GROMACS .gro file of N, CA, C and O in nm:
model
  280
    1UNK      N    1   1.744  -3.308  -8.763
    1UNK     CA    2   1.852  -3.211  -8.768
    1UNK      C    3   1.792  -3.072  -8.752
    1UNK      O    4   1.690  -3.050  -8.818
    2UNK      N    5   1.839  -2.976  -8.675
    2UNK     CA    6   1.814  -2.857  -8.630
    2UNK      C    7   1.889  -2.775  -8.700
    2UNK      O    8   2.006  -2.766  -8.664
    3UNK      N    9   1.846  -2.697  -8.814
    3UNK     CA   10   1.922  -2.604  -8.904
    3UNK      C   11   2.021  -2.489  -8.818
    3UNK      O   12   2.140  -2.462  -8.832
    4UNK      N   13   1.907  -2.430  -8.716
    4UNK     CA   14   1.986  -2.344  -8.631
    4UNK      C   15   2.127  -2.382  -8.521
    4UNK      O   16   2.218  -2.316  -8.471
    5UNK      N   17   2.098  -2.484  -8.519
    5UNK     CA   18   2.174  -2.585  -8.407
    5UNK      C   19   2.329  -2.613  -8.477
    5UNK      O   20   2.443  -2.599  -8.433
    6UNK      N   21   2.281  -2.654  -8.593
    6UNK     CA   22   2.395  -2.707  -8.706
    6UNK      C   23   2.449  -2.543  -8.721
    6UNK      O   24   2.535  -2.498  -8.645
    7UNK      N   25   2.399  -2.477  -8.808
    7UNK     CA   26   2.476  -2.327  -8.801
    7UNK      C   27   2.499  -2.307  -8.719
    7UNK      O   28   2.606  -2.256  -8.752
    8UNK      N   29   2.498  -2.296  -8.603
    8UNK     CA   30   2.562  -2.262  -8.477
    8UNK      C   31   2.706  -2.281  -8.473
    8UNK      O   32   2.803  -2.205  -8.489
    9UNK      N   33   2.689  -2.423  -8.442
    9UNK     CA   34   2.794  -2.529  -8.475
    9UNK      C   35   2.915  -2.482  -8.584
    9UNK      O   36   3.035  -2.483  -8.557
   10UNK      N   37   2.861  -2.445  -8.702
   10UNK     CA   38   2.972  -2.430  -8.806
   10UNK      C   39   3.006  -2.288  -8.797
   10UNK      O   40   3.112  -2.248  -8.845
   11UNK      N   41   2.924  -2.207  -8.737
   11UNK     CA   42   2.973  -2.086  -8.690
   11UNK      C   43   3.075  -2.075  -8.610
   11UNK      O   44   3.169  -1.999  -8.632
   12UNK      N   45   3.064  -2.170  -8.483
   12UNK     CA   46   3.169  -2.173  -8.393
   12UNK      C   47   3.300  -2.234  -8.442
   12UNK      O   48   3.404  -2.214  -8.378
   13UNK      N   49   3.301  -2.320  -8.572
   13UNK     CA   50   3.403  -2.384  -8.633
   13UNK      C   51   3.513  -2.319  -8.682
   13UNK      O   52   3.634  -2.336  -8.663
   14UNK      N   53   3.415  -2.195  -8.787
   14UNK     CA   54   3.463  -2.130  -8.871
   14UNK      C   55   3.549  -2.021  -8.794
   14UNK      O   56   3.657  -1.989  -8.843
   15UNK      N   57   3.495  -1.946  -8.642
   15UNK     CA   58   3.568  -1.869  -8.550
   15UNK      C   59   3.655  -1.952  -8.528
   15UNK      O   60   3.754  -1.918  -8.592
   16UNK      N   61   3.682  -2.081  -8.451
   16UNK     CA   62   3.763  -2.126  -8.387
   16UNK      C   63   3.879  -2.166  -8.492
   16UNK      O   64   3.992  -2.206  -8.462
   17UNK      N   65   3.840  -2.151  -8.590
   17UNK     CA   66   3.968  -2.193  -8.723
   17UNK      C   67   4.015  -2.042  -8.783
   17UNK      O   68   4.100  -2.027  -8.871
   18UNK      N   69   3.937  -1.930  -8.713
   18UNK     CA   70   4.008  -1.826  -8.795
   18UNK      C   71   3.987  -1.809  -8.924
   18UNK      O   72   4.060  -1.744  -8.998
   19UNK      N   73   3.873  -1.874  -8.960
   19UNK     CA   74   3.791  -1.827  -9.080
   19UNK      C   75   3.694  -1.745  -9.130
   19UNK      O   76   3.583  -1.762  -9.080
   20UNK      N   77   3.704  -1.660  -9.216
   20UNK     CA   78   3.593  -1.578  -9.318
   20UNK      C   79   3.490  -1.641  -9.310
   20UNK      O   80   3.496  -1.762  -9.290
   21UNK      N   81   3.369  -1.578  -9.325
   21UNK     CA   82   3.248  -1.700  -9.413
   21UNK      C   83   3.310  -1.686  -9.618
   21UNK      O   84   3.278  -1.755  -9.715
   22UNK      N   85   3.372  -1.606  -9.611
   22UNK     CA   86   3.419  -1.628  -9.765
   22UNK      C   87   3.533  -1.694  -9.797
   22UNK      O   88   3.569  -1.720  -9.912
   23UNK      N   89   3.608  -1.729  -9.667
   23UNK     CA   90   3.711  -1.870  -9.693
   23UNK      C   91   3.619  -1.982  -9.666
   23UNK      O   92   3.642  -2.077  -9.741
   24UNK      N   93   3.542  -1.996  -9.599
   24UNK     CA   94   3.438  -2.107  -9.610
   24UNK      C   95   3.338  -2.163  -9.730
   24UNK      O   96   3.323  -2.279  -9.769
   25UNK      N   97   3.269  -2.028  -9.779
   25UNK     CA   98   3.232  -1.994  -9.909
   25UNK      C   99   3.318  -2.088 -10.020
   25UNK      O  100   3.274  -2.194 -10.063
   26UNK      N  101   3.459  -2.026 -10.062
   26UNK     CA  102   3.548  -2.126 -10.165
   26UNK      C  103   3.536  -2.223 -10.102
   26UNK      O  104   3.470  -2.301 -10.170
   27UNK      N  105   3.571  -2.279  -9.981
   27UNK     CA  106   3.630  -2.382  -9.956
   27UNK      C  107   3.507  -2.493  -9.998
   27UNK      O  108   3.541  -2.611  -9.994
   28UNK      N  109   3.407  -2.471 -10.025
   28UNK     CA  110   3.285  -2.555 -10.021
   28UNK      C  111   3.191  -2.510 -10.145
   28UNK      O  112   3.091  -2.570 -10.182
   29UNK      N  113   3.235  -2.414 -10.191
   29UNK     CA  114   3.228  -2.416 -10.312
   29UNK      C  115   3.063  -2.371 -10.312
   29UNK      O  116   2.971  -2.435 -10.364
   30UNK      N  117   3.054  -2.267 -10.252
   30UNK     CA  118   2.899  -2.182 -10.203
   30UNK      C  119   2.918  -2.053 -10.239
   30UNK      O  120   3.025  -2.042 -10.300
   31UNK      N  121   2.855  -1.937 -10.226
   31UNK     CA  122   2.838  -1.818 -10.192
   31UNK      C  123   2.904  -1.788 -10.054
   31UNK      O  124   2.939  -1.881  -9.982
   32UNK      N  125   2.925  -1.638 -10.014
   32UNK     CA  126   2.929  -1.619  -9.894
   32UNK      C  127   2.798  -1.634  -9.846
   32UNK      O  128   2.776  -1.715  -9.756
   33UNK      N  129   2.681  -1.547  -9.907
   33UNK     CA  130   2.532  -1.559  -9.845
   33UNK      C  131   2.507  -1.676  -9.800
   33UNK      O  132   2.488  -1.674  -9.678
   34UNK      N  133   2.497  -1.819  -9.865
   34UNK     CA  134   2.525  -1.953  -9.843
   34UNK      C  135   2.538  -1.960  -9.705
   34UNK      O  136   2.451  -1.978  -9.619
   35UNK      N  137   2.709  -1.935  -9.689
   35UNK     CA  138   2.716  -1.953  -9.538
   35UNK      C  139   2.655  -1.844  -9.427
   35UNK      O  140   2.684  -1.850  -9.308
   36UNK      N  141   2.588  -1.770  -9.470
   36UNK     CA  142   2.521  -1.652  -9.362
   36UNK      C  143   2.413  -1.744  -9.334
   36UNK      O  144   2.384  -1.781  -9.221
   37UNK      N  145   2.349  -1.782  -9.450
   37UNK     CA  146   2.213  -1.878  -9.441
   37UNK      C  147   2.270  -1.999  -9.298
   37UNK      O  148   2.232  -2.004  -9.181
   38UNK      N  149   2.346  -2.061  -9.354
   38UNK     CA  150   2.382  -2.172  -9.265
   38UNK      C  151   2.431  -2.147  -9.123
   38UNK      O  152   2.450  -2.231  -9.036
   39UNK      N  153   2.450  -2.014  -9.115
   39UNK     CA  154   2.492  -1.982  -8.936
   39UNK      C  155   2.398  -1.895  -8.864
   39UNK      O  156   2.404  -1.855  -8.747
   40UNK      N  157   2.293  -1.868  -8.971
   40UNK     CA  158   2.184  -1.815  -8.931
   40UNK      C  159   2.061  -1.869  -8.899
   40UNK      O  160   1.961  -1.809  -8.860
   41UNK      N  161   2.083  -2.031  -8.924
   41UNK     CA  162   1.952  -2.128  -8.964
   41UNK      C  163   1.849  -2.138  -9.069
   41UNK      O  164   1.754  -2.214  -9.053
   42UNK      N  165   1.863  -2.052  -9.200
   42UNK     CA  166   1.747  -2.058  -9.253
   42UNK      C  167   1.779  -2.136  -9.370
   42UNK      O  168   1.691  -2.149  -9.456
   43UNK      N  169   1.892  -2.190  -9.387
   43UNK     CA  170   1.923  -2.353  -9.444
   43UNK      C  171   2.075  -2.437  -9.359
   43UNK      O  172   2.144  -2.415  -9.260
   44UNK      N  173   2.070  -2.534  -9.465
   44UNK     CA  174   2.208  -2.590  -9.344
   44UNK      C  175   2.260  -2.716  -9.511
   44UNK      O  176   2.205  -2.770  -9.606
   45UNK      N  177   2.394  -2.702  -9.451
   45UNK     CA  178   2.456  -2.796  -9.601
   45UNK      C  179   2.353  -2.902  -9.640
   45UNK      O  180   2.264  -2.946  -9.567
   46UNK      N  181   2.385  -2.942  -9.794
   46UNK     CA  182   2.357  -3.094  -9.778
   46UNK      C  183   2.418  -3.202  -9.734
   46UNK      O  184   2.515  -3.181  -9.662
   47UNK      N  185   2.391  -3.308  -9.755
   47UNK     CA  186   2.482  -3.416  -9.647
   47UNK      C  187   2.652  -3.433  -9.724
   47UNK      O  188   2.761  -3.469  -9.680
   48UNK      N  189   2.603  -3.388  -9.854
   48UNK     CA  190   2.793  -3.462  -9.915
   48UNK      C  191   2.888  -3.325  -9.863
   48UNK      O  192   3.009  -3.350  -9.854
   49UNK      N  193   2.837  -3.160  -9.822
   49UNK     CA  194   2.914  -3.115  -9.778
   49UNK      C  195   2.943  -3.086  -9.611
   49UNK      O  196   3.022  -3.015  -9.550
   50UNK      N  197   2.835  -3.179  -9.573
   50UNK     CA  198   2.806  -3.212  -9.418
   50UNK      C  199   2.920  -3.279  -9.371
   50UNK      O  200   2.985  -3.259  -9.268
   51UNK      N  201   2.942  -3.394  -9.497
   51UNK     CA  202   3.079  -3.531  -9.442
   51UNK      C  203   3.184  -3.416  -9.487
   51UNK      O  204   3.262  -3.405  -9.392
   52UNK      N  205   3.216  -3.335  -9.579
   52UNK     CA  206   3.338  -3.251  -9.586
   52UNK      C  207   3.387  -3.208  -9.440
   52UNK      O  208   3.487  -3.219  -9.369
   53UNK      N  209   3.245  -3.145  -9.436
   53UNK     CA  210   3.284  -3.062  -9.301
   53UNK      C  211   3.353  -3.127  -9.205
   53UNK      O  212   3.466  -3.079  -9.191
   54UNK      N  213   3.334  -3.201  -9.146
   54UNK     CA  214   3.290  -3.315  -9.056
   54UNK      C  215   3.408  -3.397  -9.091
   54UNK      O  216   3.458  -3.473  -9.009
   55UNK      N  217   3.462  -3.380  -9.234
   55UNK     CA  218   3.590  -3.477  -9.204
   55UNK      C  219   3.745  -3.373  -9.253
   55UNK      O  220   3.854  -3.430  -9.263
   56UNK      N  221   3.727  -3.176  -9.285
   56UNK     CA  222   3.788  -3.142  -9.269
   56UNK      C  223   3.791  -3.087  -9.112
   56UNK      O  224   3.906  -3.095  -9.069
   57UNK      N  225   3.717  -3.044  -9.032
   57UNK     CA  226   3.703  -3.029  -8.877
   57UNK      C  227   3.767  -3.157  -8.762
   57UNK      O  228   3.819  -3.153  -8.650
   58UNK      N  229   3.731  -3.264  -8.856
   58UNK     CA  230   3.782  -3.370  -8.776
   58UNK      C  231   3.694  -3.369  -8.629
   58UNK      O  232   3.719  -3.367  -8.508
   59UNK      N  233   3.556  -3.372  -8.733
   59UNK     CA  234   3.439  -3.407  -8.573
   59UNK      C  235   3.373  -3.515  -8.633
   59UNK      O  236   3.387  -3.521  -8.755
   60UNK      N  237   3.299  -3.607  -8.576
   60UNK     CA  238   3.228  -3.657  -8.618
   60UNK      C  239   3.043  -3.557  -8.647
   60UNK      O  240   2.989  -3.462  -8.590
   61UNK      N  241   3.005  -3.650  -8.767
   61UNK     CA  242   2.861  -3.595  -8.795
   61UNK      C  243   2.809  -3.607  -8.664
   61UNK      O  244   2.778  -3.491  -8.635
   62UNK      N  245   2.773  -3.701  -8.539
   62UNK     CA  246   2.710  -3.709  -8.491
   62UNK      C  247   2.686  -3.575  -8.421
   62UNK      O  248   2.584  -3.506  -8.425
   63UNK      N  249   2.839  -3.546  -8.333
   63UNK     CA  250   2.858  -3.405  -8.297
   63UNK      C  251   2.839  -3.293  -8.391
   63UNK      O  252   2.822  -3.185  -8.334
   64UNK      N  253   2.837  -3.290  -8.536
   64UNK     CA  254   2.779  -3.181  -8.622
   64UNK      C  255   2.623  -3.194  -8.643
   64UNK      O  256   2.540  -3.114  -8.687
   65UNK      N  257   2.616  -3.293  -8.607
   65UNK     CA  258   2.423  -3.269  -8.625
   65UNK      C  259   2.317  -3.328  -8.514
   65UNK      O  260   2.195  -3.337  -8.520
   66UNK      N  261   2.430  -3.375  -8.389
   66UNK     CA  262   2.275  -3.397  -8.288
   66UNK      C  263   2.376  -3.311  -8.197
   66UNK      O  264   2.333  -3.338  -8.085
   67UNK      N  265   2.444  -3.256  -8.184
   67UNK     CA  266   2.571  -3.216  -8.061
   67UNK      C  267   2.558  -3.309  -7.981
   67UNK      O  268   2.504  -3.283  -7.874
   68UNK      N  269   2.599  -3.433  -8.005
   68UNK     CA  270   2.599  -3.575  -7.910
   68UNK      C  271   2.787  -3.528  -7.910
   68UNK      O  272   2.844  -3.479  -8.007
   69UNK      N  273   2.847  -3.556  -7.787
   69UNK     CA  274   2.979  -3.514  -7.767
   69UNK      C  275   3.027  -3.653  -7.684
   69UNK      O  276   3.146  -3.678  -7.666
   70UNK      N  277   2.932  -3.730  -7.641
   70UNK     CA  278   3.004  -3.840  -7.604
   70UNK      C  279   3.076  -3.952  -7.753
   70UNK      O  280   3.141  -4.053  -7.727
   0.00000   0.00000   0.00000
């Protein structure tokens, strides 16, 4: 898993949903810094808020952590 790759990813999520990083922040129950870290690469969720993500986005993990899109 590519920390930067994954923040990327939830960066583009969080724009495309019209979200804060501090509605993301509550929603996951982090800091805002938290999510700066995570769209910046210099950490990335753990896996139990990886499947949140992943099953409030309605992507699969695979596409949240290899960007496999088939």
């Amino acid at each position: 898993m590519n920390p930067e790759k994954v923040g990327k990813f939830i960066k583009k999520l969080r724009k495309d949903n019209n979200l804060t990083q501090d509605d993301l922040a509550e929603k996951y129950y982090v800091t805002r810094q938290t999510i700066s870290n995570w769209e910046n690469g210099k950490s990335y969720p753990d896996l139990g808020t990886l499947v949140k993500i992943s099953d409030d986005f309605k992507i699969s993990l695979d596409i949240l952590l290899k960007e496999d899109n088939t």
